[in-house]
Coordinates of C-alpha atoms in Angstrom, one line a residue:
M1 CA 18.7 -12.6 8.0
T2 CA 20.1 -16.0 7.4
K3 CA 23.9 -16.3 7.6
A4 CA 25.1 -16.2 4.1
P5 CA 28.6 -15.7 2.6
A6 CA 29.7 -12.1 2.2
T7 CA 28.2 -10.6 -0.9
S8 CA 30.7 -9.7 -3.6
S9 CA 30.8 -6.2 -5.1
L10 CA 29.7 -7.8 -8.4
S11 CA 26.7 -9.3 -6.8
R12 CA 25.8 -6.1 -5.0
R13 CA 25.9 -4.2 -8.3
R14 CA 23.6 -6.8 -9.8
H15 CA 21.2 -6.6 -7.0
D16 CA 21.3 -2.8 -7.1
R17 CA 20.4 -2.8 -10.8
E18 CA 17.5 -5.1 -10.1
I19 CA 16.3 -3.0 -7.2
I20 CA 16.5 0.3 -9.0
A21 CA 14.9 -1.1 -12.2
L22 CA 11.9 -2.3 -10.2
A23 CA 11.6 0.2 -7.4
V24 CA 11.8 3.5 -9.3
P25 CA 8.8 2.8 -11.6
A26 CA 6.9 1.3 -8.6
F27 CA 7.4 4.5 -6.7
G28 CA 6.0 6.5 -9.6
A29 CA 2.9 4.3 -9.8
L30 CA 2.4 4.5 -6.0
V31 CA 2.6 8.3 -6.0
A32 CA 0.1 8.4 -8.9
E33 CA -2.6 6.6 -6.9
P34 CA -3.4 9.3 -4.3
L35 CA -3.3 11.9 -7.1
F36 CA -6.7 10.6 -8.2
V37 CA -8.3 11.9 -5.0
M38 CA -6.3 15.1 -5.1
V39 CA -7.6 15.9 -8.6
D40 CA -11.2 15.1 -7.6
S41 CA -10.8 17.3 -4.6
A42 CA -9.4 20.2 -6.6
I43 CA -12.3 20.1 -9.1
V44 CA -15.1 19.3 -6.7
G45 CA -13.8 21.9 -4.2
H46 CA -14.9 24.7 -6.6
L47 CA -18.5 23.4 -6.4
G48 CA -18.8 24.3 -2.8
T49 CA -17.8 23.3 0.7
P50 CA -20.7 20.7 1.2
Q51 CA -19.7 19.0 -2.0
L52 CA -16.0 18.9 -1.0
A53 CA -16.9 17.6 2.5
G54 CA -19.1 14.9 0.9
L55 CA -16.3 13.9 -1.4
G56 CA -13.9 13.6 1.6
V57 CA -16.2 11.2 3.4
A58 CA -16.9 9.1 0.3
A59 CA -13.3 9.0 -0.8
A60 CA -12.2 7.8 2.7
L61 CA -14.7 5.0 2.6
L62 CA -13.6 4.0 -0.9
M63 CA -9.9 4.1 -0.1
T64 CA -10.6 2.0 3.0
A65 CA -12.5 -0.6 1.1
V66 CA -9.9 -0.9 -1.6
S67 CA -6.9 -0.9 0.7
V68 CA -8.3 -3.8 2.6
F69 CA -7.9 -5.9 -0.5
V70 CA -4.3 -4.9 -1.3
F71 CA -3.4 -8.5 -0.6
L72 CA -4.6 -9.1 -4.2
A73 CA -1.4 -7.4 -5.4
Y74 CA 0.9 -8.7 -2.7
A75 CA -0.1 -12.4 -2.8
T76 CA -0.2 -12.4 -6.6
T77 CA 3.2 -10.9 -6.9
A78 CA 4.8 -13.6 -4.8
A79 CA 3.0 -16.5 -6.4
V80 CA 3.7 -15.3 -10.0
A81 CA 7.4 -14.4 -9.2
R82 CA 8.0 -18.0 -7.9
R83 CA 6.8 -19.5 -11.1
V84 CA 8.8 -17.0 -13.2
G85 CA 11.9 -18.1 -11.3
A86 CA 11.0 -21.7 -12.0
G87 CA 10.9 -20.9 -15.7
D88 CA 7.2 -21.8 -16.0
L89 CA 5.6 -18.7 -17.5
P90 CA 2.3 -20.4 -18.5
S91 CA 1.7 -21.3 -14.9
A92 CA 2.8 -17.9 -13.7
I93 CA 0.2 -16.2 -15.9
R94 CA -2.4 -18.8 -15.0
Q95 CA -1.8 -18.0 -11.3
G96 CA -2.2 -14.3 -12.1
M97 CA -5.5 -15.0 -13.8
D98 CA -6.8 -16.7 -10.7
G99 CA -6.0 -13.6 -8.8
I100 CA -7.8 -11.4 -11.3
W101 CA -10.9 -13.7 -11.2
L102 CA -10.8 -13.5 -7.4
A103 CA -10.6 -9.7 -7.7
L104 CA -13.7 -9.6 -9.9
L105 CA -15.7 -11.8 -7.4
L106 CA -14.7 -9.7 -4.4
G107 CA -15.4 -6.5 -6.3
A108 CA -18.9 -7.6 -7.2
A109 CA -19.6 -8.5 -3.5
V110 CA -18.4 -5.1 -2.3
V111 CA -20.6 -3.3 -4.8
A112 CA -23.6 -5.4 -3.7
V113 CA -23.0 -4.3 -0.1
T114 CA -22.1 -0.7 -0.8
L115 CA -25.0 0.4 -3.0
P116 CA -27.8 -0.3 -0.4
A117 CA -25.6 0.5 2.6
A118 CA -24.2 3.9 1.3
P119 CA -26.5 6.1 3.5
W120 CA -25.6 4.1 6.6
L121 CA -21.9 4.1 5.9
V122 CA -21.9 7.9 5.3
D123 CA -23.8 8.4 8.6
V124 CA -21.3 6.2 10.5
F125 CA -18.5 8.4 9.2
G126 CA -20.2 11.4 10.6
A127 CA -21.1 13.4 7.5
S128 CA -23.1 16.5 8.2
D129 CA -26.7 16.9 6.9
T130 CA -25.5 19.2 4.1
A131 CA -22.6 17.0 3.0
A132 CA -24.3 13.6 3.3
P133 CA -26.4 13.7 0.1
Y134 CA -23.2 14.5 -1.9
A135 CA -21.3 11.8 -0.1
I136 CA -24.0 9.2 -0.8
T137 CA -24.1 10.2 -4.5
Y138 CA -20.4 10.0 -4.9
L139 CA -20.1 6.7 -3.0
R140 CA -22.8 4.9 -4.9
I141 CA -21.5 5.9 -8.3
S142 CA -17.8 5.4 -7.5
S143 CA -18.5 2.0 -5.9
L144 CA -19.3 0.7 -9.4
G145 CA -15.6 1.1 -10.2
I146 CA -14.5 -1.0 -7.3
P147 CA -14.3 -4.3 -9.3
A148 CA -12.0 -2.4 -11.8
M149 CA -9.9 -1.1 -8.9
L150 CA -9.5 -4.6 -7.5
V151 CA -8.6 -6.0 -11.0
V152 CA -6.0 -3.2 -11.2
L153 CA -4.5 -4.4 -7.9
A154 CA -4.4 -8.1 -9.0
A155 CA -3.1 -7.3 -12.4
T156 CA -0.4 -5.0 -11.0
G157 CA 0.6 -8.0 -8.9
V158 CA 0.8 -10.2 -12.0
L159 CA 3.1 -7.7 -13.8
R160 CA 5.3 -7.1 -10.7
G161 CA 5.7 -10.9 -10.4
L162 CA 6.8 -10.9 -14.1
Q163 CA 9.4 -8.3 -13.0
D164 CA 7.6 -5.5 -14.9
T165 CA 6.9 -2.4 -12.9
R166 CA 7.1 0.0 -15.9
T167 CA 3.7 -1.0 -17.3
P168 CA 1.9 -0.2 -14.0
L169 CA 3.6 3.2 -14.1
Y170 CA 2.5 3.9 -17.6
V171 CA -1.1 2.8 -16.9
A172 CA -1.2 4.9 -13.7
I173 CA 0.0 8.0 -15.5
G174 CA -2.6 7.4 -18.3
G175 CA -5.3 6.8 -15.7
F176 CA -4.4 10.0 -13.8
A177 CA -4.5 12.1 -17.0
A178 CA -7.9 10.5 -18.1
N179 CA -9.4 11.0 -14.6
G180 CA -8.5 14.7 -14.6
A181 CA -9.8 15.4 -18.1
L182 CA -13.0 13.4 -17.5
N183 CA -13.7 15.1 -14.2
A184 CA -13.3 18.6 -15.8
V185 CA -15.6 17.7 -18.7
L186 CA -18.3 15.9 -16.7
V187 CA -18.4 18.2 -13.7
Y188 CA -18.3 21.5 -15.5
G189 CA -18.8 20.8 -19.2
A190 CA -21.8 18.4 -18.7
G191 CA -22.9 20.1 -15.5
L192 CA -23.2 16.9 -13.6
G193 CA -21.6 18.2 -10.4
I194 CA -20.2 15.7 -8.0
A195 CA -21.8 12.9 -9.9
G196 CA -19.7 13.8 -12.9
S197 CA -16.6 13.5 -10.7
A198 CA -17.6 10.1 -9.6
W199 CA -18.4 8.9 -13.2
G200 CA -15.1 10.3 -14.4
T201 CA -13.2 8.3 -11.8
V202 CA -15.2 5.1 -12.6
I203 CA -14.5 5.5 -16.3
A204 CA -10.8 6.1 -15.7
Q205 CA -10.5 3.0 -13.4
V206 CA -12.3 0.8 -15.9
G207 CA -10.0 2.1 -18.6
M208 CA -7.0 1.1 -16.4
A209 CA -8.4 -2.3 -15.7
V210 CA -9.0 -2.9 -19.5
A211 CA -5.4 -1.8 -20.2
Y212 CA -4.0 -4.3 -17.7
L213 CA -6.3 -7.1 -19.0
V214 CA -5.1 -6.5 -22.6
V215 CA -1.5 -6.9 -21.4
V216 CA -2.2 -10.0 -19.3
V217 CA -4.4 -11.6 -22.0
R218 CA -1.8 -11.1 -24.7
G219 CA 0.8 -12.8 -22.4
A220 CA -1.6 -15.7 -21.7
R221 CA -2.2 -16.3 -25.4
R222 CA 1.5 -16.0 -26.2
H223 CA 2.3 -18.7 -23.6
G224 CA -0.7 -20.8 -24.0
A225 CA -2.2 -20.1 -20.6
S226 CA -5.9 -20.6 -19.9
L227 CA -8.0 -17.6 -19.3
R228 CA -11.0 -19.4 -17.9
P229 CA -11.9 -19.2 -14.2
D230 CA -10.5 -22.1 -12.2
R231 CA -12.3 -22.8 -8.9
A232 CA -9.4 -24.5 -7.3
G233 CA -7.0 -21.8 -8.4
I234 CA -9.3 -19.0 -7.2
R235 CA -9.7 -20.8 -3.8
A236 CA -5.9 -21.1 -3.5
S237 CA -5.4 -17.4 -4.2
A238 CA -8.0 -16.6 -1.5
Q239 CA -6.3 -18.8 1.0
A240 CA -2.9 -17.3 0.2
G241 CA -4.3 -13.8 0.6
L242 CA -6.2 -14.4 3.9
P243 CA -3.2 -14.0 6.2
L244 CA -2.2 -10.8 4.3
L245 CA -5.7 -9.5 4.8
V246 CA -5.3 -10.1 8.6
R247 CA -2.0 -8.2 8.4
T248 CA -3.6 -5.3 6.5
L249 CA -6.6 -5.0 8.9
S250 CA -4.2 -5.0 11.9
L251 CA -2.1 -2.3 10.4
R252 CA -5.3 -0.2 9.5
S253 CA -6.4 -0.7 13.1
V254 CA -3.1 0.8 14.3
L255 CA -3.6 3.9 12.1
M256 CA -7.3 4.2 13.2
I257 CA -6.4 4.0 16.9
A258 CA -3.6 6.6 16.4
T259 CA -6.1 9.0 14.8
A260 CA -8.7 8.4 17.5
V261 CA -6.2 9.1 20.2
A262 CA -5.1 12.3 18.5
A263 CA -8.7 13.4 18.2
R264 CA -9.1 13.0 22.0
L265 CA -6.1 15.2 22.6
G266 CA -7.8 18.2 21.0
D267 CA -8.2 20.1 17.8
T268 CA -4.6 21.3 17.7
D269 CA -3.2 17.8 18.1
I270 CA -5.5 16.2 15.5
A271 CA -4.7 18.9 13.0
A272 CA -0.9 18.4 13.6
H273 CA -1.4 14.6 13.5
Q274 CA -3.1 14.9 10.0
V275 CA -0.1 16.9 8.7
I276 CA 2.3 14.3 10.0
L277 CA 0.3 11.4 8.5
A278 CA 0.5 13.1 5.1
L279 CA 4.3 13.2 5.3
W280 CA 4.4 9.7 6.8
S281 CA 2.4 8.4 3.9
L282 CA 4.7 10.1 1.4
T283 CA 7.8 8.5 3.0
A284 CA 6.0 5.2 3.1
F285 CA 5.6 5.3 -0.7
A286 CA 9.4 5.6 -1.1
L287 CA 10.1 2.7 1.2
D288 CA 7.2 0.6 -0.1
A289 CA 8.7 0.9 -3.6
I290 CA 11.8 -1.0 -2.3
A291 CA 9.5 -3.5 -0.6
I292 CA 7.7 -4.1 -3.9
A293 CA 11.0 -4.8 -5.6
G294 CA 11.7 -7.2 -2.8
Q295 CA 8.5 -9.1 -3.3
A296 CA 9.3 -9.7 -7.0
I297 CA 13.0 -10.4 -6.6
I298 CA 12.8 -12.7 -3.6
G299 CA 9.9 -14.7 -5.2
R300 CA 11.9 -15.2 -8.4
Y301 CA 15.0 -16.4 -6.6
L302 CA 13.1 -18.8 -4.4
G303 CA 11.2 -20.1 -7.5
A304 CA 14.6 -20.7 -9.2
N305 CA 15.7 -22.7 -6.1
D306 CA 18.4 -20.1 -5.5
A307 CA 18.4 -19.8 -1.7
K308 CA 21.8 -18.1 -1.7
G309 CA 20.7 -15.5 -4.2
A310 CA 17.5 -14.8 -2.1
C311 CA 19.6 -14.3 1.1
E312 CA 22.0 -12.0 -0.7
A313 CA 19.2 -10.0 -2.2
C314 CA 17.6 -9.7 1.2
R315 CA 20.8 -8.5 2.8
R316 CA 21.3 -5.9 0.1
M317 CA 17.7 -4.7 0.3
V318 CA 18.0 -4.3 4.1
Q319 CA 21.0 -2.0 3.4
W320 CA 18.9 -0.1 0.9
G321 CA 16.2 0.3 3.5
I322 CA 18.6 1.6 6.1
M323 CA 20.2 4.1 3.7
S324 CA 16.8 5.2 2.4
G325 CA 15.5 5.7 5.9
V326 CA 18.5 7.8 6.9
V327 CA 18.1 10.0 3.9
L328 CA 14.4 10.5 4.4
G329 CA 15.0 11.3 8.1
V330 CA 17.6 13.9 7.2
L331 CA 15.3 15.4 4.6
I332 CA 12.4 15.7 7.1
V333 CA 14.6 17.6 9.5
L334 CA 16.1 19.9 6.8
A335 CA 12.8 20.5 5.1
R336 CA 10.6 21.1 8.1
P337 CA 10.8 25.0 7.9
L338 CA 9.5 24.7 4.4
F339 CA 7.1 21.8 4.9
I340 CA 5.2 23.0 8.0
P341 CA 4.0 26.4 6.7
I342 CA 2.5 24.8 3.6
F343 CA 0.0 22.9 5.7
T344 CA -0.7 25.3 8.6
S345 CA 0.0 28.9 9.6
D346 CA -1.4 28.4 13.1
P347 CA 1.4 28.9 15.6
S348 CA -0.1 26.5 18.1
V349 CA -0.3 23.7 15.5
Q350 CA 3.2 24.4 14.3
D351 CA 4.5 24.2 17.9
T352 CA 2.8 20.9 18.4
L353 CA 3.9 19.6 15.1
L354 CA 7.7 20.2 15.4
P355 CA 8.7 17.8 18.2
A356 CA 6.5 15.0 16.9
L357 CA 8.0 15.5 13.4
L358 CA 11.5 15.0 14.8
V359 CA 10.4 11.7 16.3
V360 CA 9.1 10.7 12.8
A361 CA 12.5 11.7 11.4
L362 CA 14.4 9.5 13.9
S363 CA 12.2 6.5 13.2
Q364 CA 12.8 6.5 9.4
P365 CA 15.8 4.1 9.5
I366 CA 13.6 1.7 11.5
A367 CA 10.8 2.1 9.0
G368 CA 13.2 1.5 6.1
V369 CA 14.2 -2.0 7.4
V370 CA 10.6 -2.8 8.4
F371 CA 9.2 -2.1 4.9
V372 CA 12.0 -4.0 3.2
L373 CA 11.7 -7.1 5.4
D374 CA 7.9 -7.0 5.0
G375 CA 8.4 -7.1 1.2
V376 CA 11.0 -9.9 1.5
L377 CA 8.7 -12.1 3.6
M378 CA 5.7 -11.4 1.3
G379 CA 7.8 -12.4 -1.7
A380 CA 8.6 -15.6 0.1
G381 CA 4.9 -16.2 0.7
D382 CA 5.4 -16.1 4.5
G383 CA 2.0 -14.5 5.0
R384 CA 1.0 -16.5 8.0
Y385 CA 4.0 -15.2 10.0
L386 CA 3.3 -11.7 8.9
A387 CA -0.3 -11.9 10.1
W388 CA 0.7 -13.2 13.6
A389 CA 3.5 -10.6 13.8
M390 CA 1.2 -7.7 13.0
L391 CA -1.4 -9.0 15.5
L392 CA 1.3 -9.0 18.2
T393 CA 2.3 -5.5 17.2
L394 CA -1.3 -4.3 17.5
A395 CA -1.6 -5.9 20.9
V396 CA 1.5 -4.0 22.1
F397 CA 0.6 -0.7 20.5
A398 CA -3.1 -0.4 21.4
P399 CA -2.9 -0.2 25.2
V400 CA 0.2 2.1 25.1
A401 CA -1.5 4.5 22.7
L402 CA -4.9 4.5 24.4
L403 CA -3.3 5.3 27.8
I404 CA -1.6 8.4 26.4
P405 CA -4.5 10.8 27.1
T406 CA -5.0 9.3 30.6
F407 CA -1.4 10.1 31.6
G408 CA -1.4 13.6 30.0
G409 CA 0.7 12.8 27.0
G410 CA 0.5 14.8 23.8
L411 CA 1.1 14.3 20.1
T412 CA 4.8 13.7 20.6
A413 CA 4.0 10.8 23.0
L414 CA 1.6 9.4 20.5
W415 CA 4.3 9.3 17.8
W416 CA 6.8 7.7 20.2
A417 CA 4.1 5.0 20.5
M418 CA 4.0 4.8 16.7
T419 CA 7.8 4.4 16.8
L420 CA 7.4 1.6 19.4
M421 CA 5.0 0.0 17.0
M422 CA 7.6 0.1 14.2
A423 CA 10.2 -1.2 16.6
V424 CA 8.1 -4.2 17.5
R425 CA 7.6 -4.9 13.8
L426 CA 11.4 -4.6 13.3
V427 CA 12.1 -7.2 16.0
T428 CA 9.5 -9.7 14.8
L429 CA 10.5 -9.3 11.1
W430 CA 14.3 -9.4 11.9
L431 CA 14.0 -12.5 14.0
R432 CA 12.1 -14.2 11.2
A433 CA 14.6 -13.1 8.5
R434 CA 17.5 -14.4 10.6
S435 CA 15.9 -17.7 11.3
G436 CA 15.9 -18.6 7.6
R437 CA 12.5 -20.3 7.9
W438 CA 11.2 -18.0 5.1
V439 CA 13.6 -19.6 2.6
V440 CA 11.4 -22.2 1.0
T441 CA 12.4 -22.8 -2.5
G442 CA 10.4 -24.2 -5.4
A443 CA 7.6 -23.0 -7.8
T444 CA 5.1 -23.2 -4.9
R445 CA 5.6 -22.6 -1.2

């Protein structure tokens, strides 16, 4: 981080209030997202094993497609927050509308590709002959909801930039409830089977997108912001999001390589790896909530030309990241006797899982700082540096991870490699934070 005067207790309390006000609702909204798939799985699972297997393949494809475009939320948050800090709410909302229009265009393109390519995609993911028809059905129907999913991402970024994380929480809760009810009615009541589950998810996602658009449109009318698509604005949103797309793809590559290596280690190791990934994802939600708060707060300070406030907020959020990481690490260690039996009763899997889980626990303070600094630099609009830093991290991680089976390493060695990956990210992000080059003030970067 840049060298800034020591933060007073009054300033720390102010930053703490801001972080808590934004991070807690953001955490709730993040946790609600994977519950969609869990509800679908619980309902479809009673139809039969082939249907559940088909859902698993299709859901993985959908989640991958949507997660690639998460930059719609990140880039929009930073751009809108800067304009909020500059006191220009009409431009802030106008910037948000550009992101929403970009989401609609990208969503339409993904649907156009997914509908005809669904059989090929399902085959590439290795669906069995019995599961493939169900996977294709679910994927084709659910893909119709992708434009709405991407609009939700972009609109979430708008509201986060406006320092509002409560509305996304309420919309996520409403969407989750609607999804569960629609799935039950359409799958069993209407007898549509897995197609009913897909339609229920599409309707819920469209409903969420409409709810967001109502909020954004009301804000636009209140502040006199245009709702029409602006070619230059959409192009600028795409350009701002491109480096974050590179970052996201690099991070997804790390996770895919780790899973591929675990699969090569054997059934026991891949089973244990999946359990750890589930826990890792849960802790990531908690840390990502602080990062989301960082995006909104940092962007606002920089937009207000308050470099000192931005540096102080960064310093305090790093402290939050360390403390959160320590707490999560301790919880993992203490809860492991309760956590492990929930996922597996196989003694061999449990024995493989335990030492790797301890490595994950030790790495949580590192992860806490990484997530926070990631959010800080995103809020500053420093996407180009994040892209290069993640590419470097991938270049370090890939050969180390791929050599683990060759040298007889197991799952614990793989998670030490994952810890190395996080350590490289820590170094690159910390150096950038300390350099102060991310502190670019003004309504635009």
